[in-house]
């Protein structure tokens, strides 16, 4: 046949087992040309692509070449597209071959204008590739090869990498951004870990990233490439090694995961295992005082649901139960398990006081947008547009979005819902994800509509939505009640009704709190506590804290001991009693500061509190520290100027301890302070002016409620907008007909946009009033 083998470039390394051809051509009077990855063994046994080229060469007639369809695609414009033939080739079966004219092999041509650029080279290497492949059949080896390269190339494409070469057991990729290269390396490791959980043969790679100037002339002579290849030898299985420059240029996120290698000062190691695609939301990261106890049956339901999720089906699990029964804790334990397995955890909660539209989704998505790698966001925006920025403006700060005019009404909202579903799909496609939505009994109607949309529209995505709510707070008009009724027939929804811990569960909890096995007396006490509070874990905790604070239980060298006294241990009857007693044990100033904070809300700004508190800064800070130590406030692990009560019942108890006049006056003070601050929050202002009652200001309630309604309209939260306009209508001055008409028109507009039938009667009322 007289053929010789040509490739655009010689193999990059002398190990002899790799080649890096975009195409392979058999030269001679006739030609065969095939394209693909080529693996060349040391002993000259050629890979599949080379064999294809040889067979095509043999099959071609004089003066006419044959090429595979892939080769024609690689050659692009250089080859005239002729109709293809199916040829039977020895050993290869039926192959689609395209006749081609006198040869048009594409060689890499030096670009006419060479522009040096900064870039990064990522090199991957499959660890123990020979040993992995040896016991496999040809088909098995091919399947493994496809999985390996499929995962690497998928990641590379998502991060806009350009494949320079296939090394047989790895890829050489170029990236225009160092951060993209490092993010891609981390994503590859994560992708392979995910693959390994399901596969018989584990794929582990080592990777290296080197940055530097790329001349664009001859890629094999580029210094970053040579450096990346050399560095790779230093990486262990599952590790990423960076050179100094890559380390300096990459994102903080990757830098946080870096460890130095003293033995090789030129190389820095990124321990990718510590690096999640998205970090744990702070609310989920806060440490718990008492270890998790009981709930075996519920955890089994979750384990089953998660199994389905990892296999690619979405699931929703709705947990209901009374206050303090452990809904949030159960959701948190599930989320932590997901995180440990490498998944993404998203978290949002509905607030009682502030009807921020789509509040839990906004919280969850803000965290996501703040932390997703830029290439992922860029691709998301390319695919789904920038509609999400309407409720998460943070998106604008992360990425440039083409200006879009959102369509009003139901269509605009559908586009927003699709954009949210799209982002969740993109993220869950990268890592199985869990989205925890807390306190749905306070959800605004927009949130429940969105929830319904997601449960129905996301089916084949590894996403688990965990929602929790208190059923007592739902009447038949509650938007969540309607949503749950609508979703009754859906296959992918599970329900858990949480009841109190049984005796073993409470013994488990007390054991966790004590940190050691319980003696006979303590087990008996746990039994009594279970009996008193029906195993409600919140109550169990509060009773234990009360017992410790009143020295009914004492710490000794041997661990927890019940105090010995003539009095039998008294367990307070109600949770309010326990909490009031615990608050009363705090100092005067602490109590006063906390009561003021309770008027601001469940979550409060330190600055607002300081401004309206009668105490100086040190006293307020000390008071808050005491309250955190007494577990009445959350420990703000990354302080952003806001504090939150540990539980709504603490806030309520403190709030109600203030007399009605003090309460009203404090609301007024808060409202006045908020008005003077730079950022006006109309919904909050309307709430405080309204709660100020007799010392409040109805005109202001009306004005701010109208502003809040308009803001909600801008966020496509039509139900919330309607509710604000209704508040405004309730407070508008009776004589002020023009404002009343204006508000009715606004209300009707919100109702019509949100698809609410009431809009016709609202418009009729406006028309009647105008007519009069
Ligand atoms: N199984 C458990 N083991 C140990 N502690 C638990 C358990 N379940 C709940 N707790 C603790 O009990 C307290 C109340 O639980 P949690 O906040 O989860 O209740 P909840 O049902 O979400 O209440 P709410 O409806 O008020 O939000 C928390 O401090 C929580 O850590
Ligand atoms: Mg909760």
Short mmCIF file of N, CA and C and ligand atoms in Angstrom, two decimals, residues 322-329 331 349 438-439 441 468-470 647, ligand 2:
data_model
loop_
_atom_site.label_atom_id
_atom_site.label_comp_id
_atom_site.label_asym_id
_atom_site.label_seq_id
_atom_site.Cartn_x
_atom_site.Cartn_y
_atom_site.Cartn_z
N UNK A 322 -45.83 20.73 63.97
CA UNK A 322 -46.01 21.92 64.82
C UNK A 322 -44.68 22.63 65.06
N UNK A 323 -44.75 23.83 65.62
CA UNK A 323 -43.56 24.62 65.91
C UNK A 323 -42.62 23.84 66.82
N UNK A 324 -41.36 23.84 66.47
CA UNK A 324 -40.34 23.23 67.33
C UNK A 324 -40.24 21.72 67.23
N UNK A 325 -41.01 21.13 66.33
CA UNK A 325 -41.04 19.66 66.28
C UNK A 325 -39.78 19.09 65.61
N UNK A 326 -39.03 19.95 64.91
CA UNK A 326 -37.78 19.48 64.32
C UNK A 326 -37.76 19.48 62.79
N UNK A 327 -38.64 20.27 62.16
CA UNK A 327 -38.70 20.30 60.70
C UNK A 327 -37.39 20.87 60.12
N UNK A 328 -36.99 22.02 60.69
CA UNK A 328 -35.78 22.66 60.16
C UNK A 328 -34.56 21.78 60.40
N UNK A 329 -34.50 21.17 61.57
CA UNK A 329 -33.33 20.37 61.90
C UNK A 329 -33.24 19.15 60.99
N UNK A 331 -34.47 18.89 57.98
CA UNK A 331 -34.09 19.39 56.66
C UNK A 331 -32.60 19.68 56.62
N UNK A 349 -35.81 30.94 53.39
CA UNK A 349 -36.95 30.81 54.29
C UNK A 349 -37.93 31.96 54.06
N UNK A 438 -37.91 26.89 53.77
CA UNK A 438 -38.41 26.80 55.14
C UNK A 438 -39.63 27.69 55.39
N UNK A 439 -40.44 27.24 56.30
CA UNK A 439 -41.57 28.02 56.81
C UNK A 439 -42.51 28.45 55.71
N UNK A 441 -45.48 28.10 55.52
CA UNK A 441 -46.79 28.62 55.97
C UNK A 441 -46.79 30.14 55.88
N UNK A 468 -40.80 22.87 54.22
CA UNK A 468 -41.44 22.56 55.50
C UNK A 468 -42.41 23.65 55.92
N UNK A 469 -43.41 23.25 56.68
CA UNK A 469 -44.42 24.22 57.12
C UNK A 469 -45.16 23.73 58.37
N UNK A 470 -45.78 24.69 59.06
CA UNK A 470 -46.64 24.33 60.20
C UNK A 470 -48.07 24.25 59.71
N UNK A 647 -35.46 31.57 67.47
CA UNK A 647 -36.75 30.98 67.18
C UNK A 647 -37.81 32.06 67.28
MG1 LIG B 2 -38.21 25.68 61.44
#
